[in-house]
PDB file of C-alpha atoms in Angstrom:
ATOM      1  CA  UNK A1468       5.016  -2.537  14.507  1.00 48.00           C
ATOM      2  CA  UNK A1469       4.925   0.795  12.752  1.00 58.00           C
ATOM      3  CA  UNK A1470       2.168   2.664  14.565  1.00 67.00           C
ATOM      4  CA  UNK A1471       1.607   5.204  11.793  1.00 70.00           C
ATOM      5  CA  UNK A1472       0.404   2.552   9.326  1.00 78.00           C
ATOM      6  CA  UNK A1473      -3.386   2.394   9.509  1.00 81.00           C
ATOM      7  CA  UNK A1474      -5.700  -0.475   8.625  1.00 85.00           C
ATOM      8  CA  UNK A1475      -6.788  -0.039   5.002  1.00 87.00           C
ATOM      9  CA  UNK A1476      -9.599  -2.570   4.714  1.00 83.00           C
ATOM     10  CA  UNK A1477     -13.282  -2.158   5.529  1.00 78.00           C
ATOM     11  CA  UNK A1478     -14.807  -1.721   8.005  1.00 75.00           C
ATOM     12  CA  UNK A1479     -11.764   0.002   9.578  1.00 75.00           C
ATOM     13  CA  UNK A1480     -11.654   2.304   6.560  1.00 74.00           C
ATOM     14  CA  UNK A1481     -15.245   3.028   5.495  1.00 71.00           C
ATOM     15  CA  UNK A1482     -14.454   3.479   1.802  1.00 79.00           C
ATOM     16  CA  UNK A1483     -11.978   1.759  -0.495  1.00 85.00           C
ATOM     17  CA  UNK A1484      -8.349   2.654   0.232  1.00 88.00           C
ATOM     18  CA  UNK A1485      -6.950   5.159  -2.221  1.00 91.00           C
ATOM     19  CA  UNK A1486      -3.660   4.878  -4.058  1.00 93.00           C
ATOM     20  CA  UNK A1487      -2.332   7.598  -1.735  1.00 93.00           C
ATOM     21  CA  UNK A1488      -3.374   5.586   1.358  1.00 93.00           C
ATOM     22  CA  UNK A1489      -1.643   2.483   0.014  1.00 94.00           C
ATOM     23  CA  UNK A1490       1.523   4.340  -0.974  1.00 96.00           C
ATOM     24  CA  UNK A1491       1.732   6.110   2.407  1.00 94.00           C
ATOM     25  CA  UNK A1492       1.510   2.775   4.221  1.00 94.00           C
ATOM     26  CA  UNK A1493       4.184   1.263   1.947  1.00 96.00           C
ATOM     27  CA  UNK A1494       6.465   4.248   2.524  1.00 96.00           C
ATOM     28  CA  UNK A1495       6.061   3.994   6.302  1.00 95.00           C
ATOM     29  CA  UNK A1496       6.858   0.281   6.155  1.00 95.00           C
ATOM     30  CA  UNK A1497      10.022   0.798   4.090  1.00 96.00           C
ATOM     31  CA  UNK A1498      11.140   3.625   6.364  1.00 95.00           C
ATOM     32  CA  UNK A1499      10.665   1.433   9.431  1.00 94.00           C
ATOM     33  CA  UNK A1500      12.399  -1.631   7.989  1.00 95.00           C
ATOM     34  CA  UNK A1501      15.307   0.290   6.431  1.00 96.00           C
ATOM     35  CA  UNK A1502      15.809   2.643   9.353  1.00 95.00           C
ATOM     36  CA  UNK A1503      15.964   5.616   6.967  1.00 95.00           C
ATOM     37  CA  UNK A1504      13.378   8.389   6.815  1.00 93.00           C
ATOM     38  CA  UNK A1505      14.903   9.496   3.526  1.00 93.00           C
ATOM     39  CA  UNK A1506      17.596   7.429   1.833  1.00 94.00           C
ATOM     40  CA  UNK A1507      20.927   8.755   0.647  1.00 95.00           C
ATOM     41  CA  UNK A1508      21.202   9.363  -3.089  1.00 97.00           C
ATOM     42  CA  UNK A1509      23.009   6.049  -3.647  1.00 97.00           C
ATOM     43  CA  UNK A1510      20.082   4.171  -2.022  1.00 96.00           C
ATOM     44  CA  UNK A1511      17.206   6.148  -3.572  1.00 97.00           C
ATOM     45  CA  UNK A1512      16.505   3.710  -6.414  1.00 97.00           C
ATOM     46  CA  UNK A1513      16.334   0.608  -4.203  1.00 98.00           C
ATOM     47  CA  UNK A1514      14.260   2.494  -1.593  1.00 97.00           C
ATOM     48  CA  UNK A1515      11.744   3.711  -4.214  1.00 97.00           C
ATOM     49  CA  UNK A1516      11.580   0.264  -5.816  1.00 98.00           C
ATOM     50  CA  UNK A1517      10.775  -1.291  -2.440  1.00 98.00           C
ATOM     51  CA  UNK A1518       7.984   1.242  -1.848  1.00 98.00           C
ATOM     52  CA  UNK A1519       6.530   0.493  -5.312  1.00 98.00           C
ATOM     53  CA  UNK A1520       6.670  -3.284  -4.800  1.00 98.00           C
ATOM     54  CA  UNK A1521       5.090  -3.114  -1.353  1.00 97.00           C
ATOM     55  CA  UNK A1522       2.381  -0.744  -2.591  1.00 97.00           C
ATOM     56  CA  UNK A1523       1.600  -3.159  -5.456  1.00 98.00           C
ATOM     57  CA  UNK A1524       1.447  -6.133  -3.070  1.00 97.00           C
ATOM     58  CA  UNK A1525      -0.781  -4.157  -0.699  1.00 94.00           C
ATOM     59  CA  UNK A1526      -3.176  -3.204  -3.512  1.00 94.00           C
ATOM     60  CA  UNK A1527      -3.423  -6.872  -4.566  1.00 95.00           C
ATOM     61  CA  UNK A1528      -3.991  -7.965  -0.975  1.00 93.00           C
ATOM     62  CA  UNK A1529      -6.784  -5.457  -0.429  1.00 91.00           C
ATOM     63  CA  UNK A1530      -8.412  -6.348  -3.757  1.00 90.00           C
ATOM     64  CA  UNK A1531      -8.381 -10.068  -2.938  1.00 91.00           C
ATOM     65  CA  UNK A1532      -9.422  -9.971   0.731  1.00 87.00           C
ATOM     66  CA  UNK A1533     -12.864 -11.274   1.594  1.00 85.00           C
ATOM     67  CA  UNK A1534     -14.173  -9.490   4.672  1.00 79.00           C
ATOM     68  CA  UNK A1535     -17.074 -11.498   6.023  1.00 79.00           C
ATOM     69  CA  UNK A1536     -20.039  -9.459   7.146  1.00 76.00           C
ATOM     70  CA  UNK A1537     -18.990  -6.469   5.049  1.00 63.00           C
ATOM     71  CA  UNK A1538     -21.151  -5.891   2.013  1.00 58.00           C
ATOM     72  CA  UNK A1539     -19.826  -3.053  -0.137  1.00 57.00           C
ATOM     73  CA  UNK A1540     -22.434  -1.243  -2.192  1.00 51.00           C
ATOM     74  CA  UNK A1541     -20.869  -2.276  -5.492  1.00 47.00           C
ATOM     75  CA  UNK A1542     -18.887  -5.454  -4.945  1.00 47.00           C
ATOM     76  CA  UNK A1543     -17.126  -6.353  -8.145  1.00 47.00           C
ATOM     77  CA  UNK A1544     -14.166  -8.555  -8.873  1.00 50.00           C
ATOM     78  CA  UNK A1545     -11.389  -6.511 -10.348  1.00 53.00           C
ATOM     79  CA  UNK A1546      -7.782  -6.814 -11.352  1.00 58.00           C
ATOM     80  CA  UNK A1547      -5.873  -4.041  -9.553  1.00 60.00           C
ATOM     81  CA  UNK A1548      -3.549  -1.975 -11.680  1.00 62.00           C
ATOM     82  CA  UNK A1549      -0.079  -1.911 -10.110  1.00 66.00           C
ATOM     83  CA  UNK A1550       0.514   1.312  -8.201  1.00 64.00           C
ATOM     84  CA  UNK A1551       3.920   1.766  -9.827  1.00 62.00           C
ATOM     85  CA  UNK A1552       2.380   1.641 -13.311  1.00 62.00           C
ATOM     86  CA  UNK A1553      -0.253   4.242 -12.399  1.00 61.00           C
ATOM     87  CA  UNK A1554       2.410   6.597 -11.045  1.00 63.00           C
ATOM     88  CA  UNK A1555       4.302   6.664 -14.345  1.00 53.00           C
TER      89      UNK A1555
END
């Protein structure tokens, strides 16, 4: 388990996770799994693509989770925009 990845859902995180929170968690995951803190130039594209894909999956997961007993002030169904698309 990567200890530097924090829980991003309420009530562990009092407000909605930001894009930066999600991306940081994805980056930590890819670093842990790959064993590289920073990839070599020939692996940069695949490393960055993995971070983008994991960040997108994380955003979808958080948007779709139902946390019983947690009642956000403005609960609204929404379609999350992929993190990779927002970064471009």
